[in-house]
PDB file of C-alpha atoms in Angstrom:
ATOM      1  CA  MET H   1      67.837-309.826-166.841  1.00 78.00           C
ATOM      2  CA  LEU H   2      64.268-309.157-165.678  1.00 83.00           C
ATOM      3  CA  TYR H   3      64.057-305.858-167.532  1.00 87.00           C
ATOM      4  CA  ILE H   4      65.629-307.368-170.668  1.00 88.00           C
ATOM      5  CA  ILE H   5      63.032-310.169-170.721  1.00 91.00           C
ATOM      6  CA  VAL H   6      60.209-307.679-170.179  1.00 90.00           C
ATOM      7  CA  ILE H   7      61.426-305.463-173.034  1.00 89.00           C
ATOM      8  CA  PHE H   8      61.926-308.477-175.334  1.00 91.00           C
ATOM      9  CA  PHE H   9      58.390-309.798-174.863  1.00 90.00           C
ATOM     10  CA  ALA H  10      56.867-306.318-175.121  1.00 89.00           C
ATOM     11  CA  LEU H  11      58.607-305.756-178.460  1.00 86.00           C
ATOM     12  CA  LEU H  12      57.651-309.255-179.630  1.00 89.00           C
ATOM     13  CA  ILE H  13      53.975-308.703-178.801  1.00 88.00           C
ATOM     14  CA  GLY H  14      54.047-305.169-180.222  1.00 83.00           C
ATOM     15  CA  VAL H  15      55.529-306.315-183.531  1.00 82.00           C
ATOM     16  CA  ALA H  16      53.004-309.177-183.738  1.00 86.00           C
ATOM     17  CA  ILE H  17      50.048-306.850-183.114  1.00 83.00           C
ATOM     18  CA  SER H  18      51.368-304.272-185.592  1.00 77.00           C
ATOM     19  CA  SER H  19      51.880-306.939-188.260  1.00 77.00           C
ATOM     20  CA  PHE H  20      48.367-308.297-187.685  1.00 81.00           C
ATOM     21  CA  ALA H  21      46.999-304.756-188.102  1.00 73.00           C
ATOM     22  CA  GLY H  22      48.907-304.339-191.354  1.00 72.00           C
ATOM     23  CA  ARG H  23      51.447-301.874-190.012  1.00 71.00           C
ATOM     24  CA  ARG H  24      55.187-302.141-189.733  1.00 69.00           C
ATOM     25  CA  PRO H  25      56.863-300.786-186.591  1.00 63.00           C
ATOM     26  CA  SER H  26      59.351-298.047-187.359  1.00 62.00           C
ATOM     27  CA  ILE H  27      61.970-296.151-185.406  1.00 62.00           C
ATOM     28  CA  TYR H  28      60.158-293.036-186.621  1.00 65.00           C
ATOM     29  CA  ASN H  29      57.420-293.921-184.102  1.00 65.00           C
ATOM     30  CA  ILE H  30      59.809-293.134-181.258  1.00 70.00           C
ATOM     31  CA  LYS H  31      59.439-289.462-180.397  1.00 76.00           C
ATOM     32  CA  PHE H  32      61.522-289.295-177.242  1.00 78.00           C
ATOM     33  CA  LYS H  33      62.448-285.703-176.440  1.00 85.00           C
ATOM     34  CA  HIS H  34      65.563-284.495-174.619  1.00 85.00           C
ATOM     35  CA  SER H  35      66.752-288.001-173.768  1.00 82.00           C
ATOM     36  CA  TRP H  36      70.268-286.517-173.510  1.00 85.00           C
ATOM     37  CA  LEU H  37      69.236-285.232-170.080  1.00 85.00           C
ATOM     38  CA  LEU H  38      69.700-288.797-168.834  1.00 84.00           C
ATOM     39  CA  LEU H  39      73.439-288.631-169.587  1.00 87.00           C
ATOM     40  CA  PRO H  40      74.386-286.639-166.439  1.00 85.00           C
ATOM     41  CA  GLY H  41      72.541-289.227-164.334  1.00 80.00           C
ATOM     42  CA  VAL H  42      74.358-292.067-166.099  1.00 83.00           C
ATOM     43  CA  ALA H  43      77.684-290.260-165.575  1.00 86.00           C
ATOM     44  CA  LEU H  44      76.971-289.870-161.857  1.00 80.00           C
ATOM     45  CA  GLN H  45      76.149-293.572-161.566  1.00 77.00           C
ATOM     46  CA  ILE H  46      79.378-294.507-163.351  1.00 79.00           C
ATOM     47  CA  LEU H  47      81.422-292.238-161.078  1.00 80.00           C
ATOM     48  CA  SER H  48      79.681-293.756-158.058  1.00 73.00           C
ATOM     49  CA  ASN H  49      80.544-297.274-159.267  1.00 70.00           C
ATOM     50  CA  ILE H  50      84.172-296.276-159.851  1.00 76.00           C
ATOM     51  CA  ALA H  51      84.410-294.774-156.371  1.00 73.00           C
ATOM     52  CA  GLU H  52      82.840-297.917-154.933  1.00 65.00           C
ATOM     53  CA  ALA H  53      85.346-300.129-156.775  1.00 63.00           C
ATOM     54  CA  LYS H  54      88.206-298.047-155.351  1.00 69.00           C
ATOM     55  CA  GLY H  55      86.827-298.429-151.841  1.00 67.00           C
ATOM     56  CA  ILE H  56      85.683-294.800-151.562  1.00 69.00           C
ATOM     57  CA  LYS H  57      82.619-294.601-149.347  1.00 68.00           C
ATOM     58  CA  PHE H  58      80.324-291.625-149.762  1.00 69.00           C
ATOM     59  CA  GLY H  59      78.911-289.875-146.726  1.00 66.00           C
ATOM     60  CA  THR H  60      75.148-289.699-146.248  1.00 67.00           C
ATOM     61  CA  THR H  61      74.895-286.133-147.545  1.00 75.00           C
ATOM     62  CA  ILE H  62      76.858-286.840-150.721  1.00 76.00           C
ATOM     63  CA  THR H  63      74.938-290.081-151.307  1.00 74.00           C
ATOM     64  CA  ILE H  64      71.595-288.298-151.009  1.00 77.00           C
ATOM     65  CA  MET H  65      72.791-285.515-153.318  1.00 81.00           C
ATOM     66  CA  VAL H  66      74.099-287.924-155.977  1.00 79.00           C
ATOM     67  CA  ASN H  67      71.016-290.140-155.995  1.00 78.00           C
ATOM     68  CA  GLY H  68      68.758-287.109-155.752  1.00 82.00           C
ATOM     69  CA  LEU H  69      70.343-285.640-158.884  1.00 86.00           C
ATOM     70  CA  VAL H  70      70.068-288.962-160.730  1.00 85.00           C
ATOM     71  CA  PHE H  71      66.367-289.279-159.928  1.00 85.00           C
ATOM     72  CA  GLY H  72      65.890-285.588-160.706  1.00 87.00           C
ATOM     73  CA  PHE H  73      67.161-286.023-164.263  1.00 88.00           C
ATOM     74  CA  VAL H  74      65.024-289.149-164.705  1.00 88.00           C
ATOM     75  CA  PHE H  75      61.859-287.401-163.501  1.00 90.00           C
ATOM     76  CA  LEU H  76      62.590-284.407-165.753  1.00 91.00           C
ATOM     77  CA  VAL H  77      62.817-286.609-168.864  1.00 90.00           C
ATOM     78  CA  ILE H  78      59.659-288.464-167.827  1.00 90.00           C
ATOM     79  CA  TRP H  79      57.770-285.181-167.429  1.00 91.00           C
ATOM     80  CA  ILE H  80      58.945-283.886-170.805  1.00 91.00           C
ATOM     81  CA  ASN H  81      57.778-287.130-172.465  1.00 90.00           C
ATOM     82  CA  ARG H  82      54.677-287.622-170.320  1.00 87.00           C
ATOM     83  CA  ARG H  83      52.437-288.428-173.301  1.00 86.00           C
ATOM     84  CA  TYR H  84      53.785-291.983-173.061  1.00 87.00           C
ATOM     85  CA  VAL H  85      51.678-293.847-170.487  1.00 90.00           C
ATOM     86  CA  GLY H  86      54.514-296.295-169.849  1.00 91.00           C
ATOM     87  CA  LEU H  87      56.645-293.485-168.490  1.00 91.00           C
ATOM     88  CA  TRP H  88      54.031-292.735-165.835  1.00 92.00           C
ATOM     89  CA  PHE H  89      54.476-296.270-164.471  1.00 95.00           C
ATOM     90  CA  ILE H  90      58.255-295.941-164.686  1.00 92.00           C
ATOM     91  CA  GLY H  91      58.014-292.597-162.888  1.00 91.00           C
ATOM     92  CA  LEU H  92      55.844-294.069-160.124  1.00 94.00           C
ATOM     93  CA  GLY H  93      58.211-296.999-159.609  1.00 94.00           C
ATOM     94  CA  ALA H  94      61.238-294.699-159.603  1.00 91.00           C
ATOM     95  CA  LEU H  95      59.463-292.409-157.113  1.00 92.00           C
ATOM     96  CA  LEU H  96      58.869-295.288-154.685  1.00 94.00           C
ATOM     97  CA  ASN H  97      62.527-296.313-154.988  1.00 93.00           C
ATOM     98  CA  ALA H  98      63.667-292.725-154.502  1.00 90.00           C
ATOM     99  CA  LEU H  99      61.387-292.340-151.491  1.00 91.00           C
ATOM    100  CA  VAL H 100      62.748-295.340-149.595  1.00 92.00           C
ATOM    101  CA  MET H 101      66.321-294.415-150.515  1.00 89.00           C
ATOM    102  CA  MET H 102      66.016-290.801-149.375  1.00 87.00           C
ATOM    103  CA  PHE H 103      64.496-291.937-146.056  1.00 90.00           C
ATOM    104  CA  ASN H 104      67.413-294.321-145.530  1.00 90.00           C
ATOM    105  CA  GLY H 105      70.453-292.148-146.100  1.00 84.00           C
ATOM    106  CA  GLY H 106      70.316-292.205-149.893  1.00 82.00           C
ATOM    107  CA  ARG H 107      70.764-295.989-150.111  1.00 85.00           C
ATOM    108  CA  MET H 108      68.326-298.754-151.021  1.00 88.00           C
ATOM    109  CA  PRO H 109      67.770-301.165-148.106  1.00 90.00           C
ATOM    110  CA  VAL H 110      68.386-304.807-149.097  1.00 89.00           C
ATOM    111  CA  ASP H 111      67.351-308.019-147.344  1.00 87.00           C
ATOM    112  CA  ILE H 112      70.683-309.840-147.575  1.00 83.00           C
ATOM    113  CA  SER H 113      69.193-312.962-145.972  1.00 80.00           C
ATOM    114  CA  LEU H 114      67.290-313.654-149.202  1.00 78.00           C
ATOM    115  CA  LEU H 115      70.438-313.830-151.318  1.00 74.00           C
ATOM    116  CA  LYS H 116      71.526-317.309-152.263  1.00 63.00           C
ATOM    117  CA  ASP H 117      75.097-318.359-151.641  1.00 63.00           C
ATOM    118  CA  GLU H 118      76.177-317.734-155.237  1.00 60.00           C
ATOM    119  CA  PRO H 119      79.852-316.961-155.970  1.00 58.00           C
ATOM    120  CA  TYR H 120      79.018-314.084-158.299  1.00 55.00           C
ATOM    121  CA  LEU H 121      76.983-312.408-155.540  1.00 63.00           C
ATOM    122  CA  ALA H 122      79.611-312.768-152.829  1.00 62.00           C
ATOM    123  CA  LYS H 123      81.483-309.553-153.613  1.00 64.00           C
ATOM    124  CA  SER H 124      78.315-307.455-153.874  1.00 67.00           C
ATOM    125  CA  ALA H 125      76.923-308.895-150.648  1.00 71.00           C
ATOM    126  CA  ASP H 126      80.220-308.254-148.872  1.00 70.00           C
ATOM    127  CA  LEU H 127      80.191-304.596-149.947  1.00 66.00           C
ATOM    128  CA  VAL H 128      76.674-304.149-148.575  1.00 73.00           C
ATOM    129  CA  LEU H 129      77.495-305.915-145.324  1.00 69.00           C
ATOM    130  CA  ARG H 130      80.596-303.746-144.813  1.00 69.00           C
ATOM    131  CA  GLY H 131      78.615-300.600-145.595  1.00 63.00           C
ATOM    132  CA  ALA H 132      80.927-299.929-148.550  1.00 62.00           C
ATOM    133  CA  ASP H 133      78.168-299.993-151.173  1.00 69.00           C
ATOM    134  CA  ASN H 134      77.221-296.427-152.158  1.00 69.00           C
ATOM    135  CA  LYS H 135      73.759-297.475-153.368  1.00 79.00           C
ATOM    136  CA  HIS H 136      72.626-300.212-150.964  1.00 83.00           C
ATOM    137  CA  VAL H 137      72.445-300.819-147.225  1.00 84.00           C
ATOM    138  CA  VAL H 138      71.455-303.855-145.144  1.00 86.00           C
ATOM    139  CA  ILE H 139      67.824-303.765-144.073  1.00 88.00           C
ATOM    140  CA  SER H 140      67.364-303.676-140.298  1.00 86.00           C
ATOM    141  CA  SER H 141      64.915-302.852-137.527  1.00 88.00           C
ATOM    142  CA  ILE H 142      65.587-299.131-137.984  1.00 90.00           C
ATOM    143  CA  THR H 143      64.943-299.173-141.738  1.00 90.00           C
ATOM    144  CA  LYS H 144      62.214-296.743-142.720  1.00 92.00           C
ATOM    145  CA  ILE H 145      59.324-297.855-144.995  1.00 92.00           C
ATOM    146  CA  PRO H 146      60.898-301.307-145.563  1.00 91.00           C
ATOM    147  CA  ILE H 147      57.880-302.368-147.637  1.00 93.00           C
ATOM    148  CA  PHE H 148      59.439-300.454-150.561  1.00 93.00           C
ATOM    149  CA  ALA H 149      62.947-301.905-150.065  1.00 92.00           C
ATOM    150  CA  ASP H 150      64.594-304.718-152.068  1.00 89.00           C
ATOM    151  CA  ILE H 151      62.756-307.555-150.324  1.00 89.00           C
ATOM    152  CA  ILE H 152      61.432-309.558-153.299  1.00 90.00           C
ATOM    153  CA  GLN H 153      63.558-312.431-154.575  1.00 85.00           C
ATOM    154  CA  VAL H 154      63.609-312.906-158.344  1.00 84.00           C
ATOM    155  CA  PRO H 155      63.514-316.608-159.278  1.00 81.00           C
ATOM    156  CA  GLY H 156      65.920-318.440-161.560  1.00 75.00           C
ATOM    157  CA  PHE H 157      67.793-316.805-164.399  1.00 74.00           C
ATOM    158  CA  LEU H 158      65.471-313.794-164.222  1.00 76.00           C
ATOM    159  CA  GLY H 159      67.409-312.741-161.143  1.00 71.00           C
ATOM    160  CA  LEU H 160      70.754-312.484-162.931  1.00 74.00           C
ATOM    161  CA  GLY H 161      72.032-308.989-162.232  1.00 73.00           C
ATOM    162  CA  MET H 162      68.990-308.202-160.059  1.00 78.00           C
ATOM    163  CA  PRO H 163      68.497-311.049-157.549  1.00 82.00           C
ATOM    164  CA  LEU H 164      66.424-308.819-155.276  1.00 87.00           C
ATOM    165  CA  ILE H 165      63.919-306.206-156.379  1.00 90.00           C
ATOM    166  CA  SER H 166      61.453-303.793-154.840  1.00 92.00           C
ATOM    167  CA  ILE H 167      57.803-302.995-155.469  1.00 94.00           C
ATOM    168  CA  GLY H 168      59.084-299.943-157.324  1.00 94.00           C
ATOM    169  CA  ASP H 169      61.189-302.156-159.604  1.00 93.00           C
ATOM    170  CA  ILE H 170      58.111-304.225-160.483  1.00 94.00           C
ATOM    171  CA  ILE H 171      56.175-301.077-161.379  1.00 95.00           C
ATOM    172  CA  VAL H 172      59.139-299.911-163.489  1.00 94.00           C
ATOM    173  CA  ALA H 173      59.062-303.274-165.307  1.00 94.00           C
ATOM    174  CA  VAL H 174      55.351-302.791-166.037  1.00 95.00           C
ATOM    175  CA  GLY H 175      56.156-299.310-167.337  1.00 94.00           C
ATOM    176  CA  LEU H 176      58.901-300.651-169.611  1.00 93.00           C
ATOM    177  CA  PHE H 177      56.466-303.219-171.011  1.00 94.00           C
ATOM    178  CA  VAL H 178      53.800-300.584-171.717  1.00 92.00           C
ATOM    179  CA  LEU H 179      56.365-298.121-173.120  1.00 89.00           C
ATOM    180  CA  CYS H 180      57.809-300.669-175.566  1.00 87.00           C
ATOM    181  CA  LEU H 181      54.291-301.573-176.696  1.00 86.00           C
ATOM    182  CA  GLN H 182      53.579-297.892-177.269  1.00 83.00           C
ATOM    183  CA  PHE H 183      56.742-297.530-179.337  1.00 80.00           C
ATOM    184  CA  CYS H 184      55.585-300.441-181.514  1.00 80.00           C
ATOM    185  CA  LEU H 185      51.914-299.504-181.769  1.00 76.00           C
ATOM    186  CA  TYR H 186      51.999-295.710-181.709  1.00 67.00           C
ATOM    187  CA  CYS H 187      51.668-294.368-185.224  1.00 55.00           C
ATOM    188  CA  GLU H 188      51.470-290.879-186.633  1.00 50.00           C
ATOM    189  CA  ASN H 189      51.695-289.603-190.168  1.00 44.00           C
ATOM    190  CA  ILE H 190      55.314-289.069-191.120  1.00 43.00           C
ATOM    191  CA  PRO H 191      56.166-287.318-194.388  1.00 45.00           C
ATOM    192  CA  LYS H 192      58.056-289.587-196.744  1.00 46.00           C
ATOM    193  CA  LYS H 193      59.229-289.287-200.313  1.00 44.00           C
ATOM    194  CA  ASN H 194      56.453-291.559-201.537  1.00 44.00           C
ATOM    195  CA  ASP H 195      53.885-289.819-199.261  1.00 38.00           C
ATOM    196  CA  ILE H 196      52.876-293.115-197.663  1.00 38.00           C
ATOM    197  CA  ALA H 197      52.007-292.740-193.995  1.00 38.00           C
ATOM    198  CA  CYS H 198      52.765-295.438-191.474  1.00 38.00           C
TER     199      CYS H 198
END
């Protein structure tokens, strides 16, 4: 929910600024190259979720390989589209998340004690506590660089879907905000039948 709210307000502000400047945001402003490279990462995440649902627990090596590949595809797309400043923030946030995960067996450490006793969180919390979650692990005294773990509680409805976030997640949210603004405000001459540029 946090990311959805961030994107919504970024688009709202971007459209307002564009309208005030006498421009109309257009999908032609979005020049995102090779976004299809994200598909393998999405596929790996889906397979990981399916395995998790079936009770299949990945070993540390496989977990590191899977998450390493996912982050690898993300960083590749970010580098290809590096002219967007927002992607640099997203890349930095993703890097911090990847760093703490790789140092902790390929899983993101989570402070379970911060989770409220909500019914919809019970199953997810149980998976983490049993070590059956392929993407998260309970934070403990042996957790490495815990400052970058999921230790920040998201208040209210903003926490739906993401009740706990990391510093990296916050930086990613900033990047999404900046990126959406860029999509709304970035303008380059685009040939049209009536030869009117944006």
